[in-house]
mmCIF file of C-alpha atoms and ligand atoms in Angstrom:
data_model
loop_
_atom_site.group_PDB
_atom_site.id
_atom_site.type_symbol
_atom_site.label_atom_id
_atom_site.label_comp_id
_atom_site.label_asym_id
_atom_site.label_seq_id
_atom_site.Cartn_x
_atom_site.Cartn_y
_atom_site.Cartn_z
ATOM 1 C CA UNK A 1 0.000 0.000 0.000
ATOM 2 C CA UNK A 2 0.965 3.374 -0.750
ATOM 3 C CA UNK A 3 0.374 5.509 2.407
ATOM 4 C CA UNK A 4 -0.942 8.913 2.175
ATOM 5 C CA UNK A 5 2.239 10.813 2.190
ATOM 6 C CA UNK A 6 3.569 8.584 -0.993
ATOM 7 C CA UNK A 7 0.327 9.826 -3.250
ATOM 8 C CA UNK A 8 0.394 13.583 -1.613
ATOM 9 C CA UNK A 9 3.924 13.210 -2.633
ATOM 10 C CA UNK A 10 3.308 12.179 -6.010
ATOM 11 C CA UNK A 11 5.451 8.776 -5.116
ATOM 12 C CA UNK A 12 2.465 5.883 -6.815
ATOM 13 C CA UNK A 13 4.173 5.760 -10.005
ATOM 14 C CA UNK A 14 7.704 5.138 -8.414
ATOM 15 C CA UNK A 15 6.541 2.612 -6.322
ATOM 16 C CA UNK A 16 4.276 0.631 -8.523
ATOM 17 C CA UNK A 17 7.062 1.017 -10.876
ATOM 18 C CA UNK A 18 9.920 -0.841 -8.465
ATOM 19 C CA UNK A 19 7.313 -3.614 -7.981
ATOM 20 C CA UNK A 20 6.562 -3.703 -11.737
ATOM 21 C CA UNK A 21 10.653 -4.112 -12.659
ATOM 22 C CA UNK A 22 10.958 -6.553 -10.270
ATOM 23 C CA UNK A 23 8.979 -9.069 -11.409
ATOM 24 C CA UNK A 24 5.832 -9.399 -9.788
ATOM 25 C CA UNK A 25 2.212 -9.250 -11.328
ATOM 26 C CA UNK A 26 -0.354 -6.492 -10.265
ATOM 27 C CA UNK A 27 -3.635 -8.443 -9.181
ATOM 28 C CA UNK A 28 -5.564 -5.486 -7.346
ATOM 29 C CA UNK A 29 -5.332 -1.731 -7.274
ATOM 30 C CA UNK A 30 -7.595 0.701 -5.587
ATOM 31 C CA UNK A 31 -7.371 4.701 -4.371
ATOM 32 C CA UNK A 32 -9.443 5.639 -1.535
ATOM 33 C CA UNK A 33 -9.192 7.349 2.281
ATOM 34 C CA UNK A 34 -9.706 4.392 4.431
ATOM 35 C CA UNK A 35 -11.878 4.599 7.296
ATOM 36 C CA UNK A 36 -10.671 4.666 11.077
ATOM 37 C CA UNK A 37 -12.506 1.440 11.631
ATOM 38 C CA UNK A 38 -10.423 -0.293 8.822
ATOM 39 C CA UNK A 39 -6.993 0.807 9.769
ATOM 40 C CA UNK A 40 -7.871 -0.180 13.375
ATOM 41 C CA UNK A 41 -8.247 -3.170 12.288
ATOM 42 C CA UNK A 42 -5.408 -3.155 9.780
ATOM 43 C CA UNK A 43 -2.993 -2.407 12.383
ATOM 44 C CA UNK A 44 -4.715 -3.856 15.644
ATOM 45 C CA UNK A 45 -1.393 -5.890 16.931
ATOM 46 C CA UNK A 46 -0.205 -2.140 17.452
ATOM 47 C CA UNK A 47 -3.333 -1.468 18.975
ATOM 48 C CA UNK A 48 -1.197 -1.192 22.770
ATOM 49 C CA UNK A 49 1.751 0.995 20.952
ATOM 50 C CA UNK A 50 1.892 4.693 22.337
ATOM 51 C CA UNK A 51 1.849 5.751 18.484
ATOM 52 C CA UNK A 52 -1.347 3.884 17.550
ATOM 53 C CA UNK A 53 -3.227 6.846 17.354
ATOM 54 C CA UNK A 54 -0.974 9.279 15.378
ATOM 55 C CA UNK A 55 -0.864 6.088 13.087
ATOM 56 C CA UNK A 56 -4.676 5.510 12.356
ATOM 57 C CA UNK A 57 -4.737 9.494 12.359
ATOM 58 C CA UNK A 58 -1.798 9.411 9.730
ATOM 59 C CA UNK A 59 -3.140 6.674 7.361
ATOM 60 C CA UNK A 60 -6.776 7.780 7.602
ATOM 61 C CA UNK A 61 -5.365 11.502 6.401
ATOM 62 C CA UNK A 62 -5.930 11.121 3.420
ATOM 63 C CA UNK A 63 -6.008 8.662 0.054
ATOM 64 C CA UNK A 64 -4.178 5.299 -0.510
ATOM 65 C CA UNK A 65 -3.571 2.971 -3.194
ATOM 66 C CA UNK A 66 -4.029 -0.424 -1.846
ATOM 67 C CA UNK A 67 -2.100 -2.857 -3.875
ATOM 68 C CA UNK A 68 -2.426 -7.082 -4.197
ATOM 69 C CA UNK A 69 0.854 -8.293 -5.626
ATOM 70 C CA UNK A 70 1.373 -11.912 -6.702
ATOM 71 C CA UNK A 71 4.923 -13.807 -7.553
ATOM 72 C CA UNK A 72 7.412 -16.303 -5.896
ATOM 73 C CA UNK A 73 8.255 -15.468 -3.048
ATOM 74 C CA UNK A 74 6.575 -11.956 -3.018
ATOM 75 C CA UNK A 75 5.650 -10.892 0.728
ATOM 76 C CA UNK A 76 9.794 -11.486 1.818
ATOM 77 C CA UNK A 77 11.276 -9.884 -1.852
ATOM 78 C CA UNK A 78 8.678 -6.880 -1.146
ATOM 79 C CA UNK A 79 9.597 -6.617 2.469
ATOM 80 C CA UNK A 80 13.297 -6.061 1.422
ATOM 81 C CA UNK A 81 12.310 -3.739 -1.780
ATOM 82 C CA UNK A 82 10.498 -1.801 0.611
ATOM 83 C CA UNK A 83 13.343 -1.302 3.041
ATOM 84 C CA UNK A 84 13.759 -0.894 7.344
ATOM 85 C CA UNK A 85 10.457 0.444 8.856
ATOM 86 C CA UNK A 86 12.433 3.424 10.196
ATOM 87 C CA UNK A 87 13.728 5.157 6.750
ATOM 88 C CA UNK A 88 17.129 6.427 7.875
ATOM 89 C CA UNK A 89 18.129 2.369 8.751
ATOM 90 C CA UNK A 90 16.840 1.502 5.542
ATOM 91 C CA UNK A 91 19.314 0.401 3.141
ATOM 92 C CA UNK A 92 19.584 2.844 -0.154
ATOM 93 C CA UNK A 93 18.111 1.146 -2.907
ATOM 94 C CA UNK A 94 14.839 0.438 -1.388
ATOM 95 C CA UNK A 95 11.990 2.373 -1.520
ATOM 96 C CA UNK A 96 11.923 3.910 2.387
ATOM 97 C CA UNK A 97 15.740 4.190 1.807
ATOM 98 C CA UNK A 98 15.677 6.088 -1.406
ATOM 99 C CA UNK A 99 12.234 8.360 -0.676
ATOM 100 C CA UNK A 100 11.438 8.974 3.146
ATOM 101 C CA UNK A 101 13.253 9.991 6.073
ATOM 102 C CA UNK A 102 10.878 9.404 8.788
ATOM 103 C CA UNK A 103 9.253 6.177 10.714
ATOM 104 C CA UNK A 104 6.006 8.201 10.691
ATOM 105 C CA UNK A 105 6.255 9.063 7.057
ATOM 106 C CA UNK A 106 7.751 6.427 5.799
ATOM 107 C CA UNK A 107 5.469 6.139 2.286
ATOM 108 C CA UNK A 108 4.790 2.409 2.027
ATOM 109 C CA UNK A 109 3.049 -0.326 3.556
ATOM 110 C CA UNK A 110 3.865 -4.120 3.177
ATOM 111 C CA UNK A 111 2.562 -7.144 4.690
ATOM 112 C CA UNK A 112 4.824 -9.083 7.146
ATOM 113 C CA UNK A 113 3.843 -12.825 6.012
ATOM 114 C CA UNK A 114 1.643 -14.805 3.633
ATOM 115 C CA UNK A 115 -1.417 -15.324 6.177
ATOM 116 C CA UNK A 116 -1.024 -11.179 7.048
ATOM 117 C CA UNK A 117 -1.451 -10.581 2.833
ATOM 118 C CA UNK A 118 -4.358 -12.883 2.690
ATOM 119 C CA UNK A 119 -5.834 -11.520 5.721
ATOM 120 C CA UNK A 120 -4.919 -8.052 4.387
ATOM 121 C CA UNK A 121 -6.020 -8.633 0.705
ATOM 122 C CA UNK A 122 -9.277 -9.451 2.281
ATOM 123 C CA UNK A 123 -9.536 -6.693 4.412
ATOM 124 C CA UNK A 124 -8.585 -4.482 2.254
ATOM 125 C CA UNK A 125 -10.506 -5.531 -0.831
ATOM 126 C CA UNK A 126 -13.496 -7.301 1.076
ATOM 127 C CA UNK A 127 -15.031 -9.339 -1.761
ATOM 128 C CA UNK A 128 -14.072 -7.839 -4.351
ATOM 129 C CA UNK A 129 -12.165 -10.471 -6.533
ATOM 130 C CA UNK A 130 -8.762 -9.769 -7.126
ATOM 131 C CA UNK A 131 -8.086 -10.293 -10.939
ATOM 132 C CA UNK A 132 -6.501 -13.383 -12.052
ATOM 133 C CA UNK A 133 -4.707 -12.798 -15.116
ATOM 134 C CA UNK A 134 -1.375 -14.475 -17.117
ATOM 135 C CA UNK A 135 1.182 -11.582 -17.851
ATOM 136 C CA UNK A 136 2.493 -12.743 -21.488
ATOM 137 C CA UNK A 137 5.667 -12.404 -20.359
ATOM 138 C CA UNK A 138 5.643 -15.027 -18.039
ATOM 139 C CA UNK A 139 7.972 -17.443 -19.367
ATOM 140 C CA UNK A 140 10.355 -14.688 -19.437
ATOM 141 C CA UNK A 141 10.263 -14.454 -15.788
ATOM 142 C CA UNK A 142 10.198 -17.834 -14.470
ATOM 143 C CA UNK A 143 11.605 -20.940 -15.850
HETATM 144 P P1 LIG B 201 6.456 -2.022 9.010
HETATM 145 O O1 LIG B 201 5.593 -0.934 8.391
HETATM 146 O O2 LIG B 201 7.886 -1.900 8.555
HETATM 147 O O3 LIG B 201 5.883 -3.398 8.822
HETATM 148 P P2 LIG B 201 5.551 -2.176 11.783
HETATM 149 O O4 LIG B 201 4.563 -3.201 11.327
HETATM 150 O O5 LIG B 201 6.416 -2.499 12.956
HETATM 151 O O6 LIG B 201 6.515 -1.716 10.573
HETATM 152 O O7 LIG B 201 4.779 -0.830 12.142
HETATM 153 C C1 LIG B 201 3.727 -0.374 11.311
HETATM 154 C C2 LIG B 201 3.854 1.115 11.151
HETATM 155 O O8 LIG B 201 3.731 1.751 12.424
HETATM 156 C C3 LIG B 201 5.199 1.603 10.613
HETATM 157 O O9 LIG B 201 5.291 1.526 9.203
HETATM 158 C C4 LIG B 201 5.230 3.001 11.111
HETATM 159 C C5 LIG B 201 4.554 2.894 12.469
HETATM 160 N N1 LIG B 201 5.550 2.717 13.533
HETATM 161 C C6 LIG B 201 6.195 1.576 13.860
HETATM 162 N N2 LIG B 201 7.056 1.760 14.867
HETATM 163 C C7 LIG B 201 6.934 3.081 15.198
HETATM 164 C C8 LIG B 201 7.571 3.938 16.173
HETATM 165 N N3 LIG B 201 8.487 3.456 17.021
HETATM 166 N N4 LIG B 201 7.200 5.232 16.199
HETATM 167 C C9 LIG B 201 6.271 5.723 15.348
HETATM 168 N N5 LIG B 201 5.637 4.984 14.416
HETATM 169 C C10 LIG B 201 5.969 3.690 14.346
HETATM 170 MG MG1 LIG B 202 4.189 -4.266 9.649
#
């Protein structure tokens, strides 16, 4: 997910783009300001954190694009594209290392494990079927 402060900033294209050159197929896109409710519930393990509210506050600012992407071994590769969750640890070359310089700006959102983007693609996307489609390319891709 781009997070408000990546679309404000004009960062979607970029960061679609690195996922795009990687590898991986787009299977769900969508722009919109998510309710409290939903990132609540997005983010309820932090629910106990002292910055749980300035987070909800922060990602309910304003809009999103929510993003399903499918390929081997996508959650860890997208976890390392993305970069540390505070921006000035994270390595250059990755997106929070290249384009933010703050924890609580830190432009991108990616789930932490396979059950985290099913449970995410479905909160995120409710039932709204995420396309299945065969990028021609394919065979270029993957043996
Ligand atoms: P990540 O987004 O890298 O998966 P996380 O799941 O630990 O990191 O935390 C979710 C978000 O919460 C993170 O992107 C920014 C915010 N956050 C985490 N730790 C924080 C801290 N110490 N201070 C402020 N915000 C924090
Ligand atoms: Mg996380």
């Amino acid at each position: 997910m781009v997070k408000p402060d990546g679309v404000q900033r004009g960062l979607v294209g970029e960061i679609i783009g690195r996922f795009e050159r990687k590898g991986f197929t787009l299977r769900g896109l969508k722009l919109f300001t998510p309710k409290k409710q939903l990132a609540e519930e997005h983010y309820k393990d932090l629910s106990q954190k002292p910055f749980f509210k300035d987070l909800v506050d922060y990602i309910t600012s304003g809009p999103v694009v929510a993003m399903v992407w499918e390929g081997n071994g996508v959650v860890k590769s997208a976890r390392k594209l993305i970069g540390a969750t505070n921006p000035l640890e994270a390595e250059p070359g990755t997106i929070r290392g290249d384009l933010a310089v703050q924890t609580g700006r830190n432009v991108v959102h990616g789930s932490d494990s396979p059950e985290n983007g099913e449970r995410e693609t479905a909160l995120w996307f409710g039932s709204d079927a995420v396309e299945q489609w065969q990028p021609a390319l394919a065979p270029w891709l993957r043996e």
